[in-house]
Coordinates of C-alpha atoms in Angstrom, one line a residue:
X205 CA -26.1 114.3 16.0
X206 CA -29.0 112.3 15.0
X207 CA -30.5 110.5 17.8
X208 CA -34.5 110.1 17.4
X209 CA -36.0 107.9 14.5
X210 CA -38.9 105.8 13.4
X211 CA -38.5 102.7 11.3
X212 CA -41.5 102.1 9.3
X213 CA -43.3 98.8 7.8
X214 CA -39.8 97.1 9.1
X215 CA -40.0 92.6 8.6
X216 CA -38.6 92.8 12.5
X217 CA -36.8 89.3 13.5
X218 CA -36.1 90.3 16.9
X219 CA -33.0 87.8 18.0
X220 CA -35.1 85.6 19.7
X221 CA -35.3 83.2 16.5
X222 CA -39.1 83.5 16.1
X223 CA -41.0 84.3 13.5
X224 CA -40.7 87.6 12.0
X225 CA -43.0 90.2 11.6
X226 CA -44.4 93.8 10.5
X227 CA -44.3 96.8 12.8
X228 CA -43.0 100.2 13.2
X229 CA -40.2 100.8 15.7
X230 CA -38.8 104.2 17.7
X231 CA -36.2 104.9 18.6
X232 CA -35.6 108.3 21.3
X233 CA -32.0 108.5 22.8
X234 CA -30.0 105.1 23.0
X235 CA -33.2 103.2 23.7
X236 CA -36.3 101.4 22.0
X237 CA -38.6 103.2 23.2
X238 CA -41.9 101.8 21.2
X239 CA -42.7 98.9 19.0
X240 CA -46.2 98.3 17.5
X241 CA -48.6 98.0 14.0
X242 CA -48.3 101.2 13.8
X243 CA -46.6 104.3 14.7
X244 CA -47.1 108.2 14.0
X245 CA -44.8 111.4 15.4
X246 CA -43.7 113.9 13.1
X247 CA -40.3 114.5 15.1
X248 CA -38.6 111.3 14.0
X249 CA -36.4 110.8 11.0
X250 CA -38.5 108.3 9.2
X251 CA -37.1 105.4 7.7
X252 CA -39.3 103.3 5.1
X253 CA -38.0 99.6 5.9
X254 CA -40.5 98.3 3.5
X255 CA -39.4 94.8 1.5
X256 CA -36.5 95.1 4.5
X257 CA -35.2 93.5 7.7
X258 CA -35.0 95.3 10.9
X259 CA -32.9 93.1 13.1
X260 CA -30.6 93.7 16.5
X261 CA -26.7 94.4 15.8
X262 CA -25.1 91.4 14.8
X263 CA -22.5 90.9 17.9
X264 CA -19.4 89.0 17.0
X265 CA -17.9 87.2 20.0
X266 CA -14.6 86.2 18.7
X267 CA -12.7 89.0 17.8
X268 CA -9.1 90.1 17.8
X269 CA -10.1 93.5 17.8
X270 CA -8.5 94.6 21.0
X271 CA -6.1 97.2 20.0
X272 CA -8.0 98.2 16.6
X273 CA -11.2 99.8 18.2
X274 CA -8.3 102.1 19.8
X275 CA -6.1 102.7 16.6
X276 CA -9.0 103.1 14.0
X277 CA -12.4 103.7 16.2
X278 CA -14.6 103.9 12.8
X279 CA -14.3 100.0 12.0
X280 CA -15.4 99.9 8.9
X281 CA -14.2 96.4 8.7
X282 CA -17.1 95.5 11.1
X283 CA -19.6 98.6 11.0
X284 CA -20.1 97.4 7.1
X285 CA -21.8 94.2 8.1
X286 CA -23.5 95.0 10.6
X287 CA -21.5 94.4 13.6
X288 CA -22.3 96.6 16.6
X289 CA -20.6 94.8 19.5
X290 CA -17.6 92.8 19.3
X291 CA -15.8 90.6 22.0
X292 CA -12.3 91.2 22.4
X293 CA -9.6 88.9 24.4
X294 CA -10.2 85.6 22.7
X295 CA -7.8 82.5 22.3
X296 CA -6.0 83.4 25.4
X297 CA -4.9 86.7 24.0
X298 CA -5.8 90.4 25.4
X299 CA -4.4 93.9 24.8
X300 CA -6.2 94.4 28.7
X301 CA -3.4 93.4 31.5
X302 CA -0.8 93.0 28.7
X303 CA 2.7 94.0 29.8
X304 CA 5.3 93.2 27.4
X305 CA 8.9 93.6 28.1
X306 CA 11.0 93.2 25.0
X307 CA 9.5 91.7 21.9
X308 CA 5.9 90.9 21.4
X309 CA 5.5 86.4 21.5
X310 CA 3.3 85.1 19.5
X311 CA 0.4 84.8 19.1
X312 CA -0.1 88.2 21.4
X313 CA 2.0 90.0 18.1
X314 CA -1.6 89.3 16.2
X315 CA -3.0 91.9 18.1
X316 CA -0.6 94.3 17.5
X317 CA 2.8 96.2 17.7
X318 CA 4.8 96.8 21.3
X319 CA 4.4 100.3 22.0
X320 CA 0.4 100.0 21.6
X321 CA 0.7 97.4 24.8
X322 CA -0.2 100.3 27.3
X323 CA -2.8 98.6 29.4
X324 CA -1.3 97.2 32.3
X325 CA -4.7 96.3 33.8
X326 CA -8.3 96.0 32.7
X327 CA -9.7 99.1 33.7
X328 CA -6.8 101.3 31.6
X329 CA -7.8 99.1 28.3
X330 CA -11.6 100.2 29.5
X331 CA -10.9 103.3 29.6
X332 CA -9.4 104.0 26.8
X333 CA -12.0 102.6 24.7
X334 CA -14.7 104.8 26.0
X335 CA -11.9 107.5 25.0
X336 CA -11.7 106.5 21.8
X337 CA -15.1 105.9 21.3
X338 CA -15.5 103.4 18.4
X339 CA -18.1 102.7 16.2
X340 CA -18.8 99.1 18.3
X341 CA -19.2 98.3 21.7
X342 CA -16.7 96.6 22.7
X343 CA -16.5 94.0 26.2
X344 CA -13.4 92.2 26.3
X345 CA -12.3 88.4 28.1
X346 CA -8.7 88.7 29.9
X347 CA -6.0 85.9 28.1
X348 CA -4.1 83.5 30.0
X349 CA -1.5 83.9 27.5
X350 CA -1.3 87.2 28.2
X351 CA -1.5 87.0 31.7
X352 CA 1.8 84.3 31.7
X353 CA 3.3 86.7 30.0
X354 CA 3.1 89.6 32.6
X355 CA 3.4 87.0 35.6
X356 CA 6.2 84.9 34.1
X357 CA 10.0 85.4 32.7
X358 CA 9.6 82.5 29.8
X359 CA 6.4 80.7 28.6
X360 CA 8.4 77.7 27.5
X361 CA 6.7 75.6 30.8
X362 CA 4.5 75.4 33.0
X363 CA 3.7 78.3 36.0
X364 CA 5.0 78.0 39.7
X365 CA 2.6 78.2 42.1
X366 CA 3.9 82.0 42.5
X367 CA 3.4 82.7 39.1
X368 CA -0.1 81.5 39.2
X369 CA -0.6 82.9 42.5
X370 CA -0.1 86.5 40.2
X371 CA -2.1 85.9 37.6
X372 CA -5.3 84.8 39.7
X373 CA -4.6 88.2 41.6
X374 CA -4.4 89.9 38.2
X375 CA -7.3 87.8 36.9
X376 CA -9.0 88.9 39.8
X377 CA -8.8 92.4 39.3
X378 CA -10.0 92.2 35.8
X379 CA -13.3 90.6 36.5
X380 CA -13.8 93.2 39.2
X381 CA -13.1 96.2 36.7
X382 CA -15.3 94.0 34.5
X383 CA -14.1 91.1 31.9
X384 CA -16.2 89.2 30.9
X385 CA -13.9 85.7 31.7
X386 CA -10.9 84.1 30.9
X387 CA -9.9 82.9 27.8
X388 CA -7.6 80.0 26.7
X389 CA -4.8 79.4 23.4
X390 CA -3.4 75.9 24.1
X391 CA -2.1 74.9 20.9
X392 CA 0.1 78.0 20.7
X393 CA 3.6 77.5 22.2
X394 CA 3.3 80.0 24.1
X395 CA 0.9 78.2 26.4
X396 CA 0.9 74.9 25.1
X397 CA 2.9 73.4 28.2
X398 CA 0.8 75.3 31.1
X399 CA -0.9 72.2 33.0
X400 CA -4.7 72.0 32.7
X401 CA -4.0 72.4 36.8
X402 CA -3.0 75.7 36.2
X403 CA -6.2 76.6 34.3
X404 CA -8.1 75.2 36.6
X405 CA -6.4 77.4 39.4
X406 CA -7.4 80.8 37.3
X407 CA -10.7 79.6 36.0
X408 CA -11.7 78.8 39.8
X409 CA -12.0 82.7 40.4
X410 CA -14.9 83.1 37.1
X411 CA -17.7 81.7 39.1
X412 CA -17.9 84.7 41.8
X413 CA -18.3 86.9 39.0
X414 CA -20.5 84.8 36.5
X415 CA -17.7 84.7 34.2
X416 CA -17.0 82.8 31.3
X417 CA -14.1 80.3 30.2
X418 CA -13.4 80.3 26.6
X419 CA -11.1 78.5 24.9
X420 CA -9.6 77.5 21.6
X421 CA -8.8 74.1 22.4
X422 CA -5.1 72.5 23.0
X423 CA -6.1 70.7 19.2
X424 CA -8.7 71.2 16.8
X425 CA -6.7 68.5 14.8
X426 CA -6.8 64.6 15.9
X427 CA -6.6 65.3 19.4
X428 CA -9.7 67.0 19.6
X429 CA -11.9 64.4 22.2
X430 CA -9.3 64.6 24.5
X431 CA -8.7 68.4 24.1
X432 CA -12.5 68.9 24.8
X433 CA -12.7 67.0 27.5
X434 CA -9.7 69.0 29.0
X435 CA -12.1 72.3 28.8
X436 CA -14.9 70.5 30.0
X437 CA -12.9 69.3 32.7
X438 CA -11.8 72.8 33.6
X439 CA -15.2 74.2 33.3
X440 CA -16.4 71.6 35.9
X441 CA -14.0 71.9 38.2
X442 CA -14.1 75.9 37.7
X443 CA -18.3 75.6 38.1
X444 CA -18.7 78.0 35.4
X445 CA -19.8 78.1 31.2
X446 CA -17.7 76.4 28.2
X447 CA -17.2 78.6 25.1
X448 CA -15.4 76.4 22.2
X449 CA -13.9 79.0 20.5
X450 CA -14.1 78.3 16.6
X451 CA -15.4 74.5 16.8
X452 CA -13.6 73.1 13.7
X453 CA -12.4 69.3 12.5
X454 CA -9.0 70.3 11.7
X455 CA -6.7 68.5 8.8
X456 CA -8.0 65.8 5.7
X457 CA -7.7 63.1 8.3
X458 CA -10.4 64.5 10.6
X459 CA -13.0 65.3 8.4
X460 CA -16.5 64.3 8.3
X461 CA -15.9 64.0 12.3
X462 CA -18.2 67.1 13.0
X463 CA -21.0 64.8 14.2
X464 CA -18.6 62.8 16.5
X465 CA -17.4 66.3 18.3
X466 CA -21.3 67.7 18.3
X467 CA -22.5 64.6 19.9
X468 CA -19.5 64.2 22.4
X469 CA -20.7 68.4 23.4
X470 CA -24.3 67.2 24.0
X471 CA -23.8 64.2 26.2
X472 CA -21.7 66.9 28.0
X473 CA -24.4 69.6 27.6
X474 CA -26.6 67.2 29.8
X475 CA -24.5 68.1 32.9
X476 CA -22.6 71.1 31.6
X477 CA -23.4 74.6 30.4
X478 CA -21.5 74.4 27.0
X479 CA -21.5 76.1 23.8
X480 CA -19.5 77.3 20.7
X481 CA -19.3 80.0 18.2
X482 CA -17.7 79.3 14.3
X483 CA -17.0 80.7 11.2
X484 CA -18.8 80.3 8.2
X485 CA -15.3 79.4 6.1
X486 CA -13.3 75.9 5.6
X487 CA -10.6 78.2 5.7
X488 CA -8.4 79.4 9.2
X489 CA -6.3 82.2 9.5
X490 CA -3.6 82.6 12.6
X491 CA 0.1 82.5 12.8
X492 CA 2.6 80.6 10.7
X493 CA 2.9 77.8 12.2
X494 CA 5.5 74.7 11.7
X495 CA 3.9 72.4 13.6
X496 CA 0.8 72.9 10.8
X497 CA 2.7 73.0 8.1
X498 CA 1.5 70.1 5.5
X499 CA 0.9 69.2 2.1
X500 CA -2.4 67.7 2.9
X501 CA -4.0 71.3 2.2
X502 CA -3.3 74.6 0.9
X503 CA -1.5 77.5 2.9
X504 CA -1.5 80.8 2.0
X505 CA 1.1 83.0 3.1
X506 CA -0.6 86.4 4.4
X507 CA 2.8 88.1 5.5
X508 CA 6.2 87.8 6.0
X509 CA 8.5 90.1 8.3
X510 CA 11.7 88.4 6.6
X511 CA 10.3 87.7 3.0
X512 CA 7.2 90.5 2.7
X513 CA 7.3 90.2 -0.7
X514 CA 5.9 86.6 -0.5
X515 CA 3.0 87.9 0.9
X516 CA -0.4 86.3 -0.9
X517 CA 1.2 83.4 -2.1
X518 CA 1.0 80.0 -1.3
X519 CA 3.2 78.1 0.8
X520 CA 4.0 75.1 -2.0
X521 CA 4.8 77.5 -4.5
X522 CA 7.2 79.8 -2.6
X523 CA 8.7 76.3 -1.6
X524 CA 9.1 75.4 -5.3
X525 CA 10.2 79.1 -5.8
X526 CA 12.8 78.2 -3.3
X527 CA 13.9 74.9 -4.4
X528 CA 13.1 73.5 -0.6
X529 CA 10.5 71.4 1.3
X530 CA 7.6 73.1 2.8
X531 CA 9.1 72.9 6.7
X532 CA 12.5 74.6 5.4
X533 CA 10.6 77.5 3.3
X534 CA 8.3 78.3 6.2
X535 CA 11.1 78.3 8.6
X536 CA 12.6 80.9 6.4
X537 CA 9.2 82.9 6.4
X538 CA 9.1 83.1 10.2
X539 CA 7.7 85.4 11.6
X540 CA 4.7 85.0 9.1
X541 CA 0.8 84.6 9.0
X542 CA -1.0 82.2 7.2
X543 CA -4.3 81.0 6.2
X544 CA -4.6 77.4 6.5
X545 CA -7.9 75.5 4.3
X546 CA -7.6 73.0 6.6
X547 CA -11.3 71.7 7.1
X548 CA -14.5 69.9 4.8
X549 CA -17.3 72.0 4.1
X550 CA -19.6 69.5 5.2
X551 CA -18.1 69.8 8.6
X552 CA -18.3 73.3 8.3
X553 CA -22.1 73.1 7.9
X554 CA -22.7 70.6 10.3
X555 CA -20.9 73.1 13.3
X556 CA -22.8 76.1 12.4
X557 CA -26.1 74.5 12.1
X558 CA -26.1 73.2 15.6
X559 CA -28.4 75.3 17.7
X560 CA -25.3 75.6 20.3
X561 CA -23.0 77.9 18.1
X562 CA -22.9 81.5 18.0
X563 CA -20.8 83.5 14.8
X564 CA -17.8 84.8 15.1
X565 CA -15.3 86.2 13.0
X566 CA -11.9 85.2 13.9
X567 CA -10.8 88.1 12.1
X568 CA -7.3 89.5 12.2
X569 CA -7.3 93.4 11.5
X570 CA -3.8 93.8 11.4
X571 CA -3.3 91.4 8.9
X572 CA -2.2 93.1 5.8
X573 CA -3.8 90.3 3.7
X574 CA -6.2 89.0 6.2
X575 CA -8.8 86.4 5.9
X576 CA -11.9 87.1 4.1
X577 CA -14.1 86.7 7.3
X578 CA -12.5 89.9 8.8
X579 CA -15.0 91.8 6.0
X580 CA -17.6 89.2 5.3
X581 CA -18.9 86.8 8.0
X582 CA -21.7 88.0 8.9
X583 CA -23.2 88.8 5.7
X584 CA -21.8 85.9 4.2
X585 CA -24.2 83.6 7.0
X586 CA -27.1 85.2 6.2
X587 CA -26.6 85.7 2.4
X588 CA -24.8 82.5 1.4
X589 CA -25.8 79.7 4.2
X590 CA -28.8 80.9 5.4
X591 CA -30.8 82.8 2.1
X592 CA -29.0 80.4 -0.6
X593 CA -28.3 77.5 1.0
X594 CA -31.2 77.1 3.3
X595 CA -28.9 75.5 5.7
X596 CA -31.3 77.2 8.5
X597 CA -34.1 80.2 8.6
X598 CA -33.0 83.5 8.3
X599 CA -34.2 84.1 11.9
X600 CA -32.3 81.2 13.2
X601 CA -29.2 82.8 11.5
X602 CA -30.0 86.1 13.5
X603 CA -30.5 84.7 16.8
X604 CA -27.1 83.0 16.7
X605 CA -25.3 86.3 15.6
X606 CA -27.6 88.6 18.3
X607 CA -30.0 86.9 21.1
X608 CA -28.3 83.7 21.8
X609 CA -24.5 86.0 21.9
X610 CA -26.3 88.4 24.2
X611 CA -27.6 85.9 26.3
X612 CA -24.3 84.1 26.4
X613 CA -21.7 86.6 27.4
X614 CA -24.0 88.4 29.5
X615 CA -24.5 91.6 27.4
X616 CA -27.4 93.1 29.2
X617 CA -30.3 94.7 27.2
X618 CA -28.9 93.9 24.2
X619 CA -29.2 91.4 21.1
X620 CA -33.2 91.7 20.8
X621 CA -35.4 94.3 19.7
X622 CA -37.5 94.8 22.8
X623 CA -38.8 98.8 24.0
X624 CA -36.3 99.5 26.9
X625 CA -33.1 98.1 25.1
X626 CA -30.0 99.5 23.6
X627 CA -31.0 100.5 19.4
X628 CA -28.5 98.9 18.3
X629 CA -29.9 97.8 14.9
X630 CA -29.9 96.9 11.6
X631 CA -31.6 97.2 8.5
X632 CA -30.4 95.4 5.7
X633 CA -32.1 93.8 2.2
X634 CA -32.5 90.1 2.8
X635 CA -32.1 89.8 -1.2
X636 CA -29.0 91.5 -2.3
X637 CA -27.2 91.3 0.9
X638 CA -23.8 89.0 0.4
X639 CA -20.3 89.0 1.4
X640 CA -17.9 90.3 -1.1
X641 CA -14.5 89.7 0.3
X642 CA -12.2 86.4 -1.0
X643 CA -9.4 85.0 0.0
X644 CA -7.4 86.7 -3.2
X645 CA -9.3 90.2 -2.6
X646 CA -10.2 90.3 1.2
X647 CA -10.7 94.0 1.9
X648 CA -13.8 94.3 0.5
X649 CA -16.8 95.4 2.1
X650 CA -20.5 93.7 1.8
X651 CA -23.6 94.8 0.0
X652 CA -27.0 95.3 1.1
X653 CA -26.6 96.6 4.5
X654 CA -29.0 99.6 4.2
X655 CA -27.7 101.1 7.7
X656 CA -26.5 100.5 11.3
X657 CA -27.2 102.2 14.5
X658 CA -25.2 102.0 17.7
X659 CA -26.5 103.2 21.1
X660 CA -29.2 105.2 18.5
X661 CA -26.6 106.8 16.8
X662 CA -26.4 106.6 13.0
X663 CA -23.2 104.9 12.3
X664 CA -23.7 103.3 8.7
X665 CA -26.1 104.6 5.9
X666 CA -25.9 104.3 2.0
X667 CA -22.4 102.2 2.1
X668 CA -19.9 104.5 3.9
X669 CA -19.7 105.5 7.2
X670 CA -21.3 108.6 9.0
X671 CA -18.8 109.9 11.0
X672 CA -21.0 109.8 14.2
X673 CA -19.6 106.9 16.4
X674 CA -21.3 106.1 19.6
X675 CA -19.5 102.4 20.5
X676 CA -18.1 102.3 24.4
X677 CA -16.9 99.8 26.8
X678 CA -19.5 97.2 27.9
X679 CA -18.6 95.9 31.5
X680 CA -19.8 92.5 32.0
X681 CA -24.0 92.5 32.3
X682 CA -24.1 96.3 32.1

């Protein structure tokens, strides 16, 4: 296995969002061991990175990727663009401390099928990522939804005080075997009607552990002021960070309020440590869901358990297929997925510009028609927004994908290219590098990602994977 290399005449941009610039880089074991004008040592495998970027492995800190890095450890999905460390347990969903009993609710089923729910606590899911050795790094948050669902018979109300006295002791336990926090689904129905008391009860434990509360917010549609201030709220009362999972302006009637939700986060950020990470689509991607359903936008169907053959169409036209309203055909659909175009591209902009948000994917790997971001997002911010569109500098774009991640969810030596860190890196060619994947062809991997190492393995080179895989668990700040 190659371990040892030396990157040559590399444009580095480091994470840090300064200014980029020439040097040579080595690499000995899992570590950068030198950086400087120049370097010479005839033991290396040299790489010329002339006319190219070396940069740290883009880290993607909303991921359903929980059981995937298990089922399929070379992620080619993610190793393609450049991901090295992904950030499991979002939305209030984790495979980690997931017992199920009978069927799989939703929207825990987007992680997966029943039988592969094996981890009854945090350190089994841990472990059996370092078995399985992926071709990321993977640290993980523990879900409320998933923890009502091992403490509680039915998630169709709120939690006694036993049932959250079980999940802080489970909660507990995971931050001592190492999560990284707790994270939040509050529009889903499955936790929609827990109390924000009963958030604030778990998210009280975070602080002893420097953890984290994420959260995808009880609305991202009109609603939103009041559902932020809920997880401000709980991240006061809890003494701990805010993570906005995917920060969006949700349905035609909310558009163009981006700079109303960004300003509302900095009067906060005054008092608060607060922050958010986004996709760079108009386009969402999650469960079918009735209470979404509208003919104010598009919705494409991305499966069906009933009606699989509907799969890739969308919703209005299976509806006129049907002969019924859009409610009735989605009812029929159910169980489904869908992908909802739901917000203004201005918005869209607006939210990833601010210096506050990280990238994340969002993906959905066990979608069989999944969203386009699964594939492309990273690329597609540094190709489309940051290269074409000049919506930021391409160092700004790598500091929110690496550094500022790093920083955020505490992933210790990593994110920057600084001697005595992980080599987790990245070499791609700031011209032809783009996204490839679309909503009607999503399984499509990017171009001009020249390689990727992990932990100073080769994992990526020449558009295929190596075979070498070095990814394994990261414990919060280790």
């Amino acid at each position: 296995m190659k371990t040892d290399w030396l990157f040559k005449h590399a444009t580095v941009m480091d994470g840090s969002g300064a200014a980029a610039y020439i040097a040579d880089v080595v690499v000995c074991g899992n570590r950068i061991t030198g950086i400087a004008p120049a370097i010479t040592g005839a033991s290396h495998n040299v790489v010329d990175c002339r006319g190219r970027i070396l940069a740290p492995g883009f880290i993607d800190v909303h991921t359903h990727d929980d059981l995937t890095v298990i089922k399929r450890p070379g992620y080619t999905e993610k190793t393609s663009q450049g991901v090295t460390s992904v950030i499991a347990g979002n939305c209030g969903i984790s495979a980690a401390c997931a017992v199920v009993k009978d069927s799989v609710p939703d929207p825990l089923g987007l992680l997966g099928e029943r039988d592969e729910f094996c981890y009854p606590d945090f350190a089994h899911y841990r472990d059996a990522v370092n078995v399985a050795t992926p071709s990321v790094n993977v640290a993980s948050l523990v879900g409320h939804t998933t923890l009502r669902n091992t403490c509680m018979n039915t998630l169709d109300g709120p939690a006694t005080a036993a049932q959250i006295t079980a999940m802080r002791h489970l909660l507990r336990q995971a931050l001592e075997q190492g999560a990284l926090g707790l994270s939040t689904g509050l529009s889903y129905d499955s936790a929609v009607n827990a109390s924000t008391e009963e958030i604030c009860a778990l998210a009280e434990l975070l602080a002893e552990y420097h953890g984290i509360y994420t959260t995808h917010l009880r609305t991202e549609y009109d609603g939103i002021t009041d559902a932020m201030e809920e997880a401000f709220h709980i991240g006061r009362h809890a003494g701990v960070p805010v993570q906005i999972s995917h920060l969006k302006c949700a349905g035609e009637k909310n558009w163009g309020r981006s700079t109303e939700i960004l300003t509302r986060m900095e009067c906060h950020q005054q008092h608060q440590d607060i922050s958010c990470d986004a996709y760079p689509y108009r386009a969402g991607s999650s469960c079918l869901d009735l209470k979404q359903v509208t003919a104010d936008f598009d919705i494409l169907v991305t499966w069906s358990s009933p009606h699989p053959e509907m799969a890739g169409k969308m919703l209005k036209d299976i509806a006129a297929l049907w002969q019924t309203g859009l409610h009735e055909a989605a009812a029929r659909l159910l169980p489904a997925g869908a992908i909802y175009f739901q917000m203004d591209e201005e918005d869209v902009r607006r939210v990833l510009a601010h210096p506050a948000t990280m990238v994340g994917s969002d993906g959905l790997p066990c979608d069989p028609n999944p969203h386009p971001r699964l594939w492309g997002t990273f690329p597609r911010v540094l190709g489309f927004y940051a290269r074409d569109e000049r919506l930021f500098p391409l160092t700004t774009a790598i500091h929110k994908m690496t550094g500022l991640s790093a920083t955020r969810f505490g992933l210790s030596q990593r994110g920057f290219i600084r001697e005595g860190f992980f080599a987790d890196l990245v070499v791609f060619d700031p011209d032809t590098l783009r996204d490839t994947a679309t909503f009607p062809v999503p399984k499509q991997q990017a171009e001009g990602i020249d390689l990727v190492l992990v932990n100073g393995v080769m994992t990526w080179r020449h558009g295929h994977m190596t075979g070498y895989r070095a990814g394994r668990f990261l414990d919060r700040m280790s």
